[in-house]
Amino acid sequence: MMKQKSMSAPPWLEPLLNTAFFSICHTHGESARSERNMYCLDCHCDAFCFYCRSSHHKDHQVIQIRRSSYHDVVRVADIEEALDISGVQTYVINSARVMFLNERPQPKAGKGGAHICEICGRSLLDPFRFCSLGCKGPIYNKFYLEDVKNQ
C-alpha cells in the first residue's frame, strides 16, 4: 500500500536560512567570543553569541554557524539529527564535514558536468542533488510517496 506523506520543513529552517550571522552582539560586544554565530532550533529567533547561549538557550538545541570562503556553513554532525540532509553536497573543511546554508554564486559558467544542483545549476563535486540547505529547502514542502509496510 502507498501512502502520501507531507515532508514539510521544520519551522526553524526558513528563519535560519534568512539569518545574518557574524555581527557583534549588542549585549556582549565588549567581551571575547561576542560574535553572533549561534542559532537556536527551539526558539528559531535571531543569531546570538556564546554568552547569550549560556544565559538564554542553555538547554536548547543550538547549532554553531561557521564561515568558509565568506559563506555560512554548518557542521553535518550538528544538524543531521534535526533535519534530513540527504542529497546536499558536503565538504571537509578543517577536518569537519560541513555544508553551506545558502546558494553561492557560480564564479564562471559551469563546465557542463553531469552533476549540478537541481535548483540553481551550480556544479557539484559528487552525485548530490543540491549545493546547499537553501537549495534543498523547497523540496521539504513537496509531497513524496512512501511505502507503508505492515499496516
Short mmCIF file of C-alpha atoms in Angstrom, two decimals:
data_model
loop_
_atom_site.label_atom_id
_atom_site.label_comp_id
_atom_site.label_asym_id
_atom_site.label_seq_id
_atom_site.Cartn_x
_atom_site.Cartn_y
_atom_site.Cartn_z
CA MET A 1 0.00 0.00 0.00
CA MET A 2 1.28 3.52 -0.82
CA LYS A 3 0.65 6.45 1.45
CA GLN A 4 1.14 10.10 0.60
CA LYS A 5 3.05 11.92 3.31
CA SER A 6 3.95 15.58 3.69
CA MET A 7 7.65 16.25 4.18
CA SER A 8 7.27 19.81 5.41
CA ALA A 9 10.17 21.95 6.50
CA PRO A 10 10.72 22.42 10.22
CA PRO A 11 9.58 25.86 11.43
CA TRP A 12 13.16 26.97 12.08
CA LEU A 13 14.58 26.25 8.60
CA GLU A 14 13.48 29.37 6.72
CA PRO A 15 14.39 31.73 9.59
CA LEU A 16 17.81 30.02 9.84
CA LEU A 17 18.47 30.48 6.13
CA ASN A 18 17.48 34.17 6.32
CA THR A 19 19.50 35.00 9.44
CA ALA A 20 22.54 37.28 9.22
CA PHE A 21 25.41 35.86 11.25
CA PHE A 22 28.81 37.14 12.43
CA SER A 23 27.93 40.62 13.61
CA ILE A 24 28.92 41.64 17.14
CA CYS A 25 26.40 41.01 19.93
CA HIS A 26 24.90 44.26 21.25
CA THR A 27 24.79 42.91 24.81
CA HIS A 28 28.24 41.31 24.99
CA GLY A 29 30.15 43.34 22.40
CA GLU A 30 32.99 44.19 24.78
CA SER A 31 33.69 40.53 25.55
CA ALA A 32 35.73 38.00 23.63
CA ARG A 33 33.60 35.47 21.71
CA SER A 34 30.80 38.01 21.21
CA GLU A 35 30.38 37.21 17.52
CA ARG A 36 26.78 36.17 16.74
CA ASN A 37 27.36 32.71 15.26
CA MET A 38 24.83 30.56 17.15
CA TYR A 39 21.25 29.67 16.24
CA CYS A 40 18.57 28.04 18.41
CA LEU A 41 16.42 25.42 16.69
CA ASP A 42 13.94 25.55 19.58
CA CYS A 43 13.35 29.32 19.60
CA HIS A 44 14.20 30.00 15.91
CA CYS A 45 14.93 33.62 16.73
CA ASP A 46 17.85 35.80 15.69
CA ALA A 47 21.53 34.79 15.84
CA PHE A 48 23.29 35.14 19.19
CA CYS A 49 26.74 34.84 20.76
CA PHE A 50 28.41 32.33 23.07
CA TYR A 51 27.38 34.29 26.18
CA CYS A 52 23.73 34.61 25.12
CA ARG A 53 23.66 30.85 24.67
CA SER A 54 24.72 30.33 28.28
CA SER A 55 22.09 32.69 29.64
CA HIS A 56 19.08 32.21 27.31
CA HIS A 57 19.46 28.90 25.44
CA LYS A 58 21.18 26.67 27.99
CA ASP A 59 19.04 23.54 27.50
CA HIS A 60 18.01 24.20 23.89
CA GLN A 61 19.12 22.59 20.65
CA VAL A 62 21.69 25.08 19.35
CA ILE A 63 23.87 24.91 16.26
CA GLN A 64 27.02 26.89 15.58
CA ILE A 65 27.41 28.55 12.21
CA ARG A 66 30.91 28.81 10.76
CA ARG A 67 32.45 30.62 7.80
CA SER A 68 34.13 29.14 4.77
CA SER A 69 35.19 31.27 1.83
CA TYR A 70 33.00 34.11 3.15
CA HIS A 71 29.89 31.91 3.23
CA ASP A 72 27.96 30.42 6.14
CA VAL A 73 28.32 26.69 6.80
CA VAL A 74 27.07 24.27 9.44
CA ARG A 75 28.72 21.07 10.60
CA VAL A 76 26.90 17.98 9.37
CA ALA A 77 27.19 16.48 12.87
CA ASP A 78 25.34 19.49 14.33
CA ILE A 79 22.34 19.41 12.00
CA GLU A 80 21.86 15.85 10.73
CA GLU A 81 19.80 14.79 13.76
CA ALA A 82 17.39 17.70 13.30
CA LEU A 83 16.96 17.68 9.51
CA ASP A 84 17.08 15.28 6.57
CA ILE A 85 20.18 16.50 4.76
CA SER A 86 20.36 13.71 2.21
CA GLY A 87 21.28 14.90 -1.26
CA VAL A 88 23.07 18.06 -0.07
CA GLN A 89 26.73 18.44 -1.11
CA THR A 90 29.15 18.25 1.82
CA TYR A 91 32.76 19.36 2.12
CA VAL A 92 35.55 18.68 4.60
CA ILE A 93 36.89 21.94 6.00
CA ASN A 94 39.36 21.97 8.91
CA SER A 95 38.74 18.25 9.49
CA ALA A 96 34.97 18.73 9.85
CA ARG A 97 32.29 17.72 7.35
CA VAL A 98 30.18 20.81 6.60
CA MET A 99 27.50 22.04 4.21
CA PHE A 100 26.64 25.52 3.01
CA LEU A 101 23.49 27.15 4.35
CA ASN A 102 22.63 29.04 1.18
CA GLU A 103 23.31 29.02 -2.53
CA ARG A 104 26.62 30.54 -3.58
CA PRO A 105 27.15 32.37 -6.85
CA GLN A 106 28.81 30.28 -9.55
CA PRO A 107 32.15 32.02 -10.27
CA LYS A 108 32.02 31.30 -14.00
CA ALA A 109 29.97 29.28 -16.42
CA GLY A 110 29.62 25.69 -15.32
CA LYS A 111 31.72 23.07 -17.03
CA GLY A 112 28.61 21.18 -18.10
CA GLY A 113 29.33 18.32 -15.73
CA ALA A 114 26.85 15.58 -15.10
CA HIS A 115 26.19 16.66 -11.54
CA ILE A 116 24.51 20.02 -10.97
CA CYS A 117 22.26 21.47 -8.28
CA GLU A 118 18.61 20.89 -9.18
CA ILE A 119 17.66 24.40 -8.05
CA CYS A 120 20.48 26.81 -9.00
CA GLY A 121 22.51 24.78 -11.51
CA ARG A 122 25.80 25.03 -9.57
CA SER A 123 28.29 22.29 -10.44
CA LEU A 124 28.56 19.63 -7.75
CA LEU A 125 31.63 17.57 -6.94
CA ASP A 126 29.73 14.33 -6.47
CA PRO A 127 26.34 12.96 -7.49
CA PHE A 128 24.46 15.09 -4.96
CA ARG A 129 21.20 16.88 -5.80
CA PHE A 130 21.65 20.23 -4.02
CA CYS A 131 24.54 22.61 -3.32
CA SER A 132 23.15 23.90 -0.01
CA LEU A 133 20.37 23.61 2.54
CA GLY A 134 18.79 26.69 0.96
CA CYS A 135 18.50 24.94 -2.39
CA LYS A 136 17.01 21.83 -0.80
CA GLY A 137 14.56 23.97 1.22
CA PRO A 138 11.71 23.99 -1.34
CA ILE A 139 11.84 20.18 -1.54
CA TYR A 140 10.80 19.84 2.10
CA ASN A 141 7.39 21.29 1.25
CA LYS A 142 6.65 18.91 -1.63
CA PHE A 143 4.87 15.60 -1.21
CA TYR A 144 6.58 12.29 -1.62
CA LEU A 145 5.37 8.71 -1.71
CA GLU A 146 6.46 6.32 0.98
CA ASP A 147 5.91 2.58 1.23
CA VAL A 148 3.97 1.77 4.35
CA LYS A 149 4.58 -1.78 5.49
CA ASN A 150 2.53 -3.93 7.87
CA GLN A 151 -0.39 -1.51 8.16
#
